[in-house]
Coordinates of N, CA and C in Angstrom, one line a residue:
M1 N -11.3 -14.9 47.2 CA -9.9 -15.5 47.1 C -8.9 -14.5 46.5
A2 N -7.8 -14.2 46.9 CA -6.9 -13.0 46.4 C -6.5 -13.6 45.0
S3 N -6.3 -12.8 44.0 CA -5.9 -13.0 42.7 C -4.4 -13.6 42.8
R4 N -4.2 -14.4 41.8 CA -2.8 -15.1 41.8 C -1.8 -14.1 41.2
Y5 N -2.2 -13.2 40.6 CA -1.3 -12.1 40.0 C -2.0 -10.7 39.9
D6 N -1.3 -9.7 39.8 CA -1.8 -8.3 39.8 C -1.9 -7.8 38.4
L7 N -3.1 -7.0 38.0 CA -3.2 -6.4 36.8 C -2.5 -5.2 36.7
I8 N -2.0 -4.7 35.5 CA -1.1 -3.6 35.2 C -1.9 -2.4 35.6
C9 N -3.1 -2.4 35.3 CA -3.9 -1.0 35.8 C -3.8 -0.9 37.2
N10 N -3.6 -1.9 38.0 CA -3.6 -1.6 39.5 C -2.1 -1.4 40.0
V11 N -1.2 -1.4 39.2 CA 0.3 -1.2 39.6 C 0.4 0.3 40.0
N12 N 0.9 0.6 41.3 CA 1.1 1.9 41.8 C 2.3 2.0 42.6
G13 N 2.6 3.1 43.1 CA 3.8 3.4 44.0 C 3.3 3.4 45.5
G14 N 2.1 3.0 45.8 CA 1.7 3.3 47.2 C 2.4 2.5 48.2
S15 N 2.9 1.4 48.0 CA 3.4 0.6 49.1 C 4.8 0.0 48.7
E16 N 5.9 0.3 49.4 CA 7.2 -0.1 49.0 C 7.5 -1.6 49.4
H17 N 6.6 -2.0 50.2 CA 6.7 -3.4 50.7 C 5.8 -4.5 49.8
K18 N 5.1 -3.9 48.8 CA 4.2 -4.8 48.1 C 5.1 -5.6 47.1
I19 N 4.8 -7.0 47.1 CA 5.5 -7.7 46.1 C 4.5 -7.9 45.0
W20 N 4.9 -7.2 43.9 CA 4.0 -7.2 42.8 C 4.4 -8.4 41.9
R21 N 3.3 -8.9 41.3 CA 3.3 -10.3 40.5 C 2.4 -10.1 39.2
I22 N 3.1 -9.9 38.2 CA 2.2 -9.8 36.8 C 2.4 -10.8 35.9
K23 N 1.4 -11.2 35.2 CA 1.5 -12.0 34.0 C 1.4 -11.5 32.8
V24 N 2.4 -11.2 31.9 CA 2.5 -10.5 30.9 C 3.2 -11.0 29.6
R25 N 2.8 -10.4 28.4 CA 3.7 -10.7 27.1 C 4.5 -9.5 27.0
V26 N 5.8 -9.8 26.6 CA 6.7 -8.8 26.0 C 6.4 -8.5 24.7
I27 N 5.9 -7.3 24.4 CA 5.4 -6.9 23.0 C 6.6 -6.0 22.4
R28 N 7.6 -5.6 23.2 CA 8.7 -4.7 22.7 C 9.9 -4.9 23.6
L29 N 11.1 -5.2 23.1 CA 12.3 -5.1 23.8 C 13.5 -4.5 23.1
W30 N 14.1 -3.6 23.8 CA 15.2 -3.1 23.1 C 16.4 -2.8 24.3
R31 N 17.5 -2.4 23.7 CA 18.6 -1.9 24.7 C 18.9 -0.5 24.5
S32 N 19.3 0.1 25.8 CA 19.5 1.7 25.7 C 20.5 1.8 26.7
S33 N 21.4 2.9 26.3 CA 22.4 3.3 27.2 C 22.5 4.9 27.2
Y34 N 22.3 5.2 28.4 CA 22.4 6.8 28.6 C 23.8 7.4 28.8
F35 N 24.9 6.5 29.0 CA 26.1 7.1 29.3 C 27.1 6.3 28.4
K36 N 28.1 6.9 27.9 CA 29.1 6.3 27.1 C 30.0 5.6 28.1
D37 N 29.7 4.4 28.6 CA 30.4 3.6 29.5 C 30.6 2.3 28.9
N38 N 31.8 1.9 28.4 CA 32.1 0.5 27.7 C 32.1 -0.5 28.8
N39 N 32.2 -0.2 30.2 CA 32.4 -1.1 31.2 C 30.9 -1.7 31.5
N40 N 29.8 -1.1 31.1 CA 28.5 -1.5 31.7 C 27.7 -1.9 30.3
K41 N 26.9 -2.9 30.4 CA 26.1 -3.3 29.5 C 24.8 -2.4 29.2
P42 N 24.4 -2.2 28.1 CA 23.1 -1.3 27.9 C 22.1 -1.9 28.7
M43 N 21.1 -1.0 29.2 CA 20.0 -1.5 30.0 C 19.0 -2.2 29.1
I44 N 18.2 -3.0 29.7 CA 17.2 -3.7 28.8 C 15.8 -3.0 29.1
E45 N 15.1 -2.5 28.0 CA 13.8 -1.9 28.3 C 12.9 -2.8 27.5
L46 N 11.7 -2.8 28.4 CA 10.6 -3.7 27.8 C 9.2 -3.0 28.0
V47 N 8.3 -3.3 27.0 CA 7.0 -3.0 27.1 C 6.1 -4.2 27.3
V48 N 5.5 -4.3 28.3 CA 4.5 -5.6 28.5 C 3.2 -5.3 28.5
L49 N 2.6 -6.4 28.2 CA 1.0 -6.3 28.1 C 0.3 -7.5 28.8
D50 N -0.8 -7.0 29.5 CA -1.5 -8.1 30.2 C -2.8 -8.6 29.5
E51 N -3.5 -9.4 30.1 CA -4.7 -10.0 29.6 C -5.8 -9.0 29.3
Q52 N -5.7 -7.8 30.1 CA -6.8 -6.9 29.9 C -6.4 -5.6 29.1
G53 N -5.3 -5.8 28.4 CA -4.8 -4.8 27.6 C -4.0 -3.7 28.2
G54 N -3.7 -3.9 29.4 CA -2.8 -2.8 30.1 C -1.3 -2.9 29.7
R55 N -0.7 -1.8 29.5 CA 0.7 -1.8 29.1 C 1.6 -1.0 30.1
I56 N 2.7 -1.5 30.4 CA 3.7 -0.9 31.2 C 5.0 -1.0 30.8
Q57 N 5.9 0.0 31.1 CA 7.3 -0.1 30.8 C 8.1 -0.7 32.0
C58 N 9.0 -1.6 31.6 CA 9.8 -2.2 32.6 C 11.3 -2.1 32.2
T59 N 12.2 -2.0 33.2 CA 13.6 -1.8 33.0 C 14.5 -2.7 33.7
V60 N 15.5 -3.2 33.0 CA 16.6 -4.0 33.7 C 17.8 -3.1 33.6
K61 N 18.2 -2.7 34.8 CA 19.4 -1.8 34.9 C 20.6 -2.4 34.6
S62 N 21.7 -1.7 34.1 CA 22.7 -2.3 33.6 C 23.4 -3.4 34.7
I63 N 23.4 -3.0 35.9 CA 24.0 -3.9 37.0 C 23.4 -5.4 37.1
H64 N 22.1 -5.3 36.6 CA 21.3 -6.6 36.5 C 21.1 -7.2 35.2
V65 N 21.6 -6.7 34.2 CA 21.5 -7.3 33.0 C 21.9 -8.7 32.8
Y66 N 23.1 -9.1 33.4 CA 23.6 -10.4 33.3 C 22.7 -11.4 33.9
L67 N 21.8 -11.0 34.8 CA 21.1 -12.0 35.5 C 19.8 -12.3 34.5
F68 N 19.3 -11.3 33.6 CA 18.0 -11.7 32.9 C 18.2 -11.5 31.4
E69 N 19.3 -11.3 30.8 CA 19.4 -11.1 29.5 C 19.2 -12.3 28.5
N70 N 19.4 -13.5 29.2 CA 19.1 -14.8 28.5 C 17.8 -15.3 29.0
S71 N 17.0 -14.6 29.8 CA 15.8 -15.2 30.4 C 14.4 -14.6 29.7
I72 N 14.7 -13.5 28.9 CA 13.6 -12.6 28.4 C 13.7 -12.5 27.0
N73 N 12.5 -12.9 26.2 CA 12.5 -12.7 24.8 C 11.3 -12.1 24.3
E74 N 11.5 -11.2 23.3 CA 10.2 -10.5 22.8 C 9.2 -11.5 22.2
G75 N 8.0 -11.3 22.6 CA 6.9 -12.2 22.2 C 6.5 -13.2 23.2
N76 N 7.2 -13.6 24.1 CA 6.9 -14.6 25.0 C 6.1 -14.0 26.2
V77 N 5.4 -14.9 26.8 CA 4.5 -14.6 28.2 C 5.4 -15.1 29.3
Y78 N 5.4 -14.1 30.4 CA 6.1 -14.6 31.6 C 5.2 -14.1 32.8
M79 N 5.5 -14.8 33.7 CA 5.2 -14.3 35.2 C 6.3 -13.6 35.9
L80 N 6.2 -12.4 36.1 CA 7.2 -11.6 36.7 C 6.8 -11.3 38.0
E81 N 7.7 -11.6 39.0 CA 7.4 -11.5 40.4 C 8.6 -10.7 41.2
N82 N 8.1 -9.8 42.0 CA 9.0 -9.0 42.9 C 9.8 -7.9 42.1
L83 N 9.1 -6.9 41.6 CA 9.7 -5.8 40.8 C 9.3 -4.7 41.7
S84 N 10.2 -3.6 41.5 CA 10.1 -2.4 42.2 C 9.2 -1.4 41.3
V85 N 8.7 -0.3 41.8 CA 7.9 0.6 41.1 C 8.3 2.0 41.4
A86 N 8.4 2.8 40.3 CA 8.6 4.1 40.6 C 7.9 5.0 39.5
V87 N 7.6 6.2 39.7 CA 7.0 7.1 38.7 C 7.9 7.0 37.3
N88 N 7.1 6.9 36.3 CA 7.8 7.0 34.9 C 8.1 8.3 34.5
S89 N 9.5 8.8 34.8 CA 10.0 10.1 34.4 C 10.8 10.1 33.3
G90 N 10.8 9.0 32.5 CA 11.6 8.8 31.3 C 11.4 9.9 30.1
K91 N 12.4 10.2 29.4 CA 12.2 11.1 28.4 C 11.0 10.9 27.4
Y92 N 11.0 9.5 27.0 CA 10.0 9.1 26.0 C 9.2 8.1 26.8
K93 N 7.9 8.2 26.7 CA 7.0 7.1 27.3 C 6.3 6.3 26.4
P94 N 6.7 5.0 26.3 CA 5.9 4.1 25.2 C 4.6 3.7 25.8
T95 N 4.2 3.9 27.1 CA 2.8 3.7 27.5 C 2.3 5.0 28.2
M96 N 1.0 5.0 28.5 CA 0.3 6.1 29.2 C 0.4 5.8 30.9
H97 N 0.9 4.8 31.1 CA 0.9 4.3 32.6 C 1.8 5.3 33.4
E98 N 1.3 5.7 34.5 CA 2.0 6.7 35.4 C 3.3 6.2 35.9
F99 N 3.3 4.8 36.2 CA 4.5 4.2 36.7 C 5.2 3.3 35.8
R100 N 6.4 2.9 36.4 CA 7.3 2.2 35.6 C 7.9 1.0 36.5
M101 N 8.1 -0.1 36.0 CA 8.7 -1.3 36.8 C 10.0 -1.6 36.6
F102 N 10.7 -1.9 37.7 CA 12.3 -2.1 37.6 C 12.5 -3.7 38.2
F103 N 13.3 -4.3 37.4 CA 13.8 -5.7 37.8 C 14.7 -5.5 39.0
K104 N 14.8 -6.2 39.9 CA 15.7 -6.3 41.0 C 16.4 -7.7 41.0
R105 N 17.5 -7.8 41.8 CA 18.2 -9.1 41.9 C 17.4 -10.1 42.4
E106 N 16.2 -9.9 43.1 CA 15.4 -10.9 43.6 C 14.3 -11.1 42.7
T107 N 14.1 -10.5 41.6 CA 13.0 -10.6 40.6 C 13.0 -12.2 40.0
R108 N 11.8 -12.8 39.9 CA 11.9 -14.1 39.4 C 11.0 -14.0 38.1
V109 N 11.6 -14.7 37.1 CA 11.0 -14.8 35.8 C 10.5 -16.1 35.4
T110 N 9.3 -16.5 35.2 CA 8.9 -17.8 34.9 C 8.2 -17.7 33.4
V111 N 8.6 -18.5 32.5 CA 7.9 -18.7 31.2 C 6.4 -19.4 31.4
V112 N 5.5 -18.5 30.8 CA 4.0 -19.1 30.8 C 3.6 -19.3 29.6
E113 N 2.8 -20.4 29.4 CA 2.0 -20.7 28.1 C 0.5 -20.0 28.3
D114 N 0.3 -19.0 27.5 CA -1.0 -18.2 27.7 C -1.4 -17.6 26.4
S115 N -2.2 -18.0 25.6 CA -2.7 -17.5 24.4 C -3.7 -16.4 24.5
S116 N -4.2 -16.2 25.7 CA -5.2 -15.2 26.0 C -4.5 -13.7 25.8
I117 N -3.3 -13.5 26.0 CA -2.8 -12.3 26.0 C -2.3 -12.0 24.4
P118 N -2.8 -10.9 23.9 CA -2.6 -10.7 22.4 C -1.0 -10.4 22.2
L119 N -0.7 -10.7 20.9 CA 0.6 -10.6 20.4 C 1.3 -9.2 20.4
Y120 N 0.4 -8.2 20.1 CA 0.9 -6.8 20.0 C 0.4 -5.8 20.8
G121 N -1.0 -5.9 21.1 CA -1.6 -5.0 21.9 C -1.6 -3.6 21.4
F122 N -2.1 -3.4 20.2 CA -2.0 -2.0 19.8 C -3.0 -1.2 20.4
S123 N -2.6 0.1 20.5 CA -3.5 1.1 21.0 C -3.5 2.4 20.0
F124 N -4.2 2.4 18.9 CA -4.1 3.3 17.9 C -4.7 4.6 18.3
V125 N -3.9 5.7 17.9 CA -4.3 7.0 18.3 C -4.9 7.6 17.0
P126 N -5.9 8.3 17.0 CA -6.5 8.8 15.8 C -5.7 10.0 15.3
F127 N -5.7 10.2 13.9 CA -4.9 11.1 13.4 C -5.3 12.5 13.8
V128 N -6.6 12.8 14.2 CA -6.9 14.0 14.4 C -6.3 14.5 15.9
E129 N -6.2 13.4 16.7 CA -5.6 13.8 18.0 C -4.0 14.1 17.9
I130 N -3.4 13.4 17.0 CA -2.0 13.6 16.7 C -1.8 15.0 16.0
L131 N -2.6 15.5 15.1 CA -2.5 16.6 14.3 C -2.9 17.8 15.3
N132 N -3.7 17.6 16.3 CA -4.0 18.7 17.2 C -3.1 18.7 18.3
E133 N -2.2 17.9 18.4 CA -1.1 17.8 19.4 C -0.2 19.0 19.4
T134 N -0.1 19.8 20.4 CA 0.8 21.1 20.4 C 2.0 21.0 21.4
K135 N 1.9 20.2 22.4 CA 2.7 20.3 23.5 C 3.4 18.9 23.7
D136 N 2.7 17.9 24.0 CA 3.3 16.7 24.6 C 3.8 15.8 23.4
D137 N 5.2 15.9 23.2 CA 5.9 14.9 22.2 C 6.6 14.0 22.8
R138 N 6.3 13.6 24.1 CA 7.1 12.6 24.7 C 6.3 11.2 24.7
R139 N 5.1 11.2 24.5 CA 4.4 10.1 24.3 C 4.6 9.3 23.0
L140 N 5.0 8.0 23.1 CA 5.0 7.2 21.8 C 3.8 6.6 21.6
V141 N 3.4 6.7 20.2 CA 2.0 6.3 19.9 C 2.0 5.2 18.8
D142 N 0.7 4.5 18.7 CA 0.6 3.6 17.7 C -0.4 4.2 16.5
V143 N 0.1 3.8 15.3 CA -0.6 4.5 14.2 C -0.9 3.4 12.9
L144 N -2.2 3.6 12.6 CA -2.6 2.7 11.4 C -3.1 3.7 10.2
G145 N -2.6 3.3 9.0 CA -2.8 4.1 7.9 C -2.6 3.5 6.6
V146 N -2.9 4.3 5.5 CA -2.7 3.8 4.1 C -1.6 4.6 3.6
V147 N -0.7 4.1 2.9 CA 0.4 4.8 2.3 C -0.1 5.6 1.1
T148 N 0.1 6.9 1.0 CA -0.4 7.7 -0.1 C 0.7 8.4 -0.8
G149 N 2.0 8.2 -0.3 CA 3.2 8.8 -0.9 C 4.4 8.4 -0.2
K150 N 5.6 8.6 -0.9 CA 6.9 8.4 -0.2 C 7.9 9.2 -0.9
G151 N 8.9 9.4 -0.2 CA 9.9 10.1 -0.8 C 11.1 9.1 -1.1
N152 N 12.4 9.8 -1.5 CA 13.5 8.9 -1.8 C 14.3 8.6 -0.6
L153 N 15.1 7.5 -0.5 CA 15.9 7.3 0.6 C 16.9 8.3 0.6
I154 N 17.1 9.1 1.9 CA 18.1 10.0 2.1 C 19.2 9.5 2.8
E155 N 20.3 9.7 2.3 CA 21.6 9.3 3.0 C 22.5 10.5 3.4
F156 N 23.0 10.5 4.6 CA 24.0 11.5 5.0 C 24.9 10.9 6.1
K157 N 25.7 11.9 6.5 CA 26.7 11.4 7.6 C 26.5 12.3 8.9
K158 N 26.4 11.7 10.1 CA 26.3 12.4 11.3 C 27.5 12.0 12.3
E159 N 28.3 13.1 12.5 CA 29.6 12.6 13.4 C 30.4 11.5 12.7
G160 N 30.4 11.5 11.3 CA 31.2 10.5 10.6 C 30.5 9.1 10.4
K161 N 29.2 9.0 11.0 CA 28.5 7.8 10.8 C 27.3 7.9 9.7
P162 N 27.3 6.9 8.8 CA 26.2 7.1 7.9 C 24.9 6.9 8.3
C163 N 23.8 7.7 8.1 CA 22.7 7.7 8.4 C 21.5 7.7 7.2
N164 N 20.3 7.0 7.4 CA 19.5 6.8 6.3 C 18.1 7.2 6.8
Y165 N 17.3 7.6 5.9 CA 15.9 7.7 6.3 C 14.8 7.9 5.1
V166 N 13.7 7.6 5.1 CA 12.8 7.8 4.1 C 11.6 8.3 4.7
V167 N 10.9 9.3 4.1 CA 9.7 9.9 4.6 C 8.5 9.4 3.8
I168 N 7.5 8.9 4.5 CA 6.2 8.5 3.9 C 5.0 9.3 4.2
E169 N 4.0 9.2 3.5 CA 2.7 10.0 3.8 C 1.7 8.8 4.1
L170 N 1.0 9.0 5.1 CA -0.1 8.2 5.6 C -1.4 8.8 5.7
E171 N -2.5 8.1 5.1 CA -3.8 8.7 5.3 C -4.7 7.8 6.2
N172 N -5.5 8.5 7.1 CA -6.2 7.5 8.1 C -7.1 6.7 7.3
I173 N -7.7 5.5 7.9 CA -8.5 4.6 7.3 C -9.9 5.3 6.8
E174 N -10.3 6.3 7.6 CA -11.6 6.9 7.2 C -11.5 7.8 6.1
G175 N -10.3 8.3 5.8 CA -10.0 9.2 4.8 C -10.0 10.6 5.3
G176 N -9.4 11.5 4.7 CA -9.4 13.0 4.8 C -8.3 13.5 5.6
L177 N -7.6 12.8 6.4 CA -6.5 13.3 7.3 C -5.1 12.6 6.9
K178 N -4.0 13.3 7.0 CA -2.8 12.8 6.4 C -1.6 13.2 7.4
L179 N -0.7 12.2 7.7 CA 0.5 12.4 8.2 C 1.8 12.2 7.6
R180 N 2.8 12.8 7.9 CA 4.1 12.5 7.3 C 4.9 11.9 8.3
C181 N 5.6 10.7 8.0 CA 6.2 9.8 9.0 C 7.6 9.7 8.4
T182 N 8.6 9.7 9.4 CA 10.1 9.5 8.8 C 10.4 8.1 9.5
L183 N 10.8 7.2 8.5 CA 11.4 5.9 9.0 C 12.8 5.9 8.9
W184 N 13.5 5.5 10.0 CA 14.9 5.6 10.0 C 15.7 4.3 9.8
E185 N 16.8 4.3 9.3 CA 17.7 3.1 9.3 C 17.1 1.9 8.8
D186 N 17.1 0.8 9.6 CA 16.5 -0.5 9.3 C 15.1 -0.5 8.8
Y187 N 14.2 0.4 9.6 CA 12.9 0.5 9.2 C 12.8 1.0 7.7
A188 N 13.6 1.9 7.4 CA 13.5 2.5 6.0 C 13.8 1.5 5.0
F189 N 14.9 0.7 5.3 CA 15.3 -0.4 4.4 C 14.1 -1.4 4.2
M190 N 13.6 -1.9 5.4 CA 12.6 -2.9 5.4 C 11.3 -2.4 4.6
F191 N 10.9 -1.2 4.8 CA 9.9 -0.6 4.0 C 10.1 -0.6 2.6
L192 N 11.4 -0.1 2.1 CA 11.5 -0.1 0.6 C 11.7 -1.3 0.1
K193 N 12.2 -2.3 0.8 CA 12.4 -3.6 0.3 C 11.0 -4.4 0.1
H194 N 10.1 -4.0 1.1 CA 8.7 -4.8 0.9 C 8.0 -4.2 -0.2
L195 N 8.2 -2.8 -0.4 CA 7.5 -2.2 -1.8 C 8.2 -2.8 -3.0
E196 N 9.3 -3.2 -3.0 CA 10.1 -3.8 -4.2 C 9.6 -5.2 -4.3
D197 N 9.6 -6.0 -3.2 CA 9.3 -7.4 -3.3 C 7.8 -7.8 -3.5
H198 N 6.9 -6.8 -3.0 CA 5.5 -7.0 -3.2 C 4.7 -5.8 -3.8
P199 N 4.9 -5.8 -5.2 CA 4.2 -4.6 -5.8 C 2.8 -4.6 -5.4
S200 N 2.2 -3.6 -5.3 CA 0.7 -3.4 -5.0 C 0.2 -1.9 -5.3
E201 N -1.1 -1.8 -5.5 CA -1.6 -0.5 -5.8 C -1.8 0.2 -4.5
S202 N -2.0 -0.5 -3.4 CA -2.1 0.3 -2.0 C -1.4 -0.6 -1.0
Y203 N -1.0 0.1 0.1 CA -0.4 -0.6 1.2 C -0.9 0.0 2.6
G204 N -1.2 -0.9 3.5 CA -1.6 -0.5 4.8 C -0.4 -0.6 5.7
V205 N -0.1 0.3 6.5 CA 1.0 0.4 7.4 C 0.6 0.5 8.9
V206 N 1.2 -0.3 9.8 CA 1.0 -0.2 11.2 C 2.3 0.2 11.8
L207 N 2.5 1.3 12.7 CA 3.5 1.8 13.2 C 3.4 1.8 14.7
Q208 N 4.1 1.0 15.4 CA 4.0 1.0 17.0 C 5.1 1.7 17.7
F209 N 4.8 2.5 18.6 CA 5.8 3.3 19.5 C 6.6 4.1 18.7
V210 N 5.8 5.1 18.0 CA 6.5 6.2 17.3 C 6.4 7.4 18.0
K211 N 7.5 8.4 17.6 CA 7.4 9.6 18.4 C 6.8 10.6 17.7
M212 N 6.1 11.5 18.3 CA 5.4 12.6 17.7 C 6.2 13.8 17.7
K213 N 6.2 14.6 16.6 CA 7.1 15.8 16.4 C 6.3 16.8 15.6
N214 N 6.3 18.0 15.8 CA 5.5 19.0 15.1 C 6.2 19.4 13.8
F215 N 7.5 18.9 13.7 CA 8.4 19.3 12.5 C 8.5 18.0 11.7
K216 N 8.3 18.0 10.5 CA 8.5 17.0 9.4 C 7.9 15.6 10.0
G217 N 6.7 15.7 10.4 CA 6.1 14.4 10.7 C 6.6 13.8 12.0
F218 N 6.7 12.4 12.0 CA 7.1 11.7 13.2 C 8.7 11.9 13.3

C-alpha cells in the first residue's frame, strides 16, 4: 500500500508532475523581503520537520502570502499537499536538504494532531566541526553549550537606526572547546533579562539556526 504522505528525505526535483504531500511540524517561521517594495508583503519562510527528523525549508512567495498567512503558525503540525520543489539556492540554508519547497495557489494546508513529531528537531553540530570550518558559512547550524563569559551590551546606529548586540562565550558540553557567539537585538535583550531574572552559577544555551562566520564568532 502506498504511503499516505511523503517523507522529507525523499523530496526531490525529479518529477514536475509529482504531487508532494508531507506531514510536518513548523519549527521556525519568519518573514523576509529581498526587495524594498512596499506594495508586496514579505515572503513567509518556514523550516518544517517530519516524524523521521527530516528538515526542509518551505517558502510562501509574496503573491501567495494572503492565501496562507492566517493558516500557518509556528509549532503546529500540518499536512501540506501540492507544493512545488526546486534546488535550494538561497544565500543561507537552515537545513542541509538539497531542495526547497514552495507553496502554490493550489497548495492545501490541513491542521493535524500528531505528538510523534518533535517540537524543535535540533541537529547539534559539534564545536570541532564549526571551528574547523573554513569555507562554507552559508549553513545555519544548531549549537548547545555552557556560558563561560559574556560582554556588555553594545549599542550603535546603522543608517540612522539603533542596533544592539552582546557577545557571549560558549564551551562545549564535553569541555575544552569554546566559541564566541553574537546575539543581536531581541535575542540579546532576552538573554540579558534571563540572567538578571534567574541568577545562577552556570547557564546552558541552545542556539538554533545560527550563522557561522570566521570573524568574531557567529
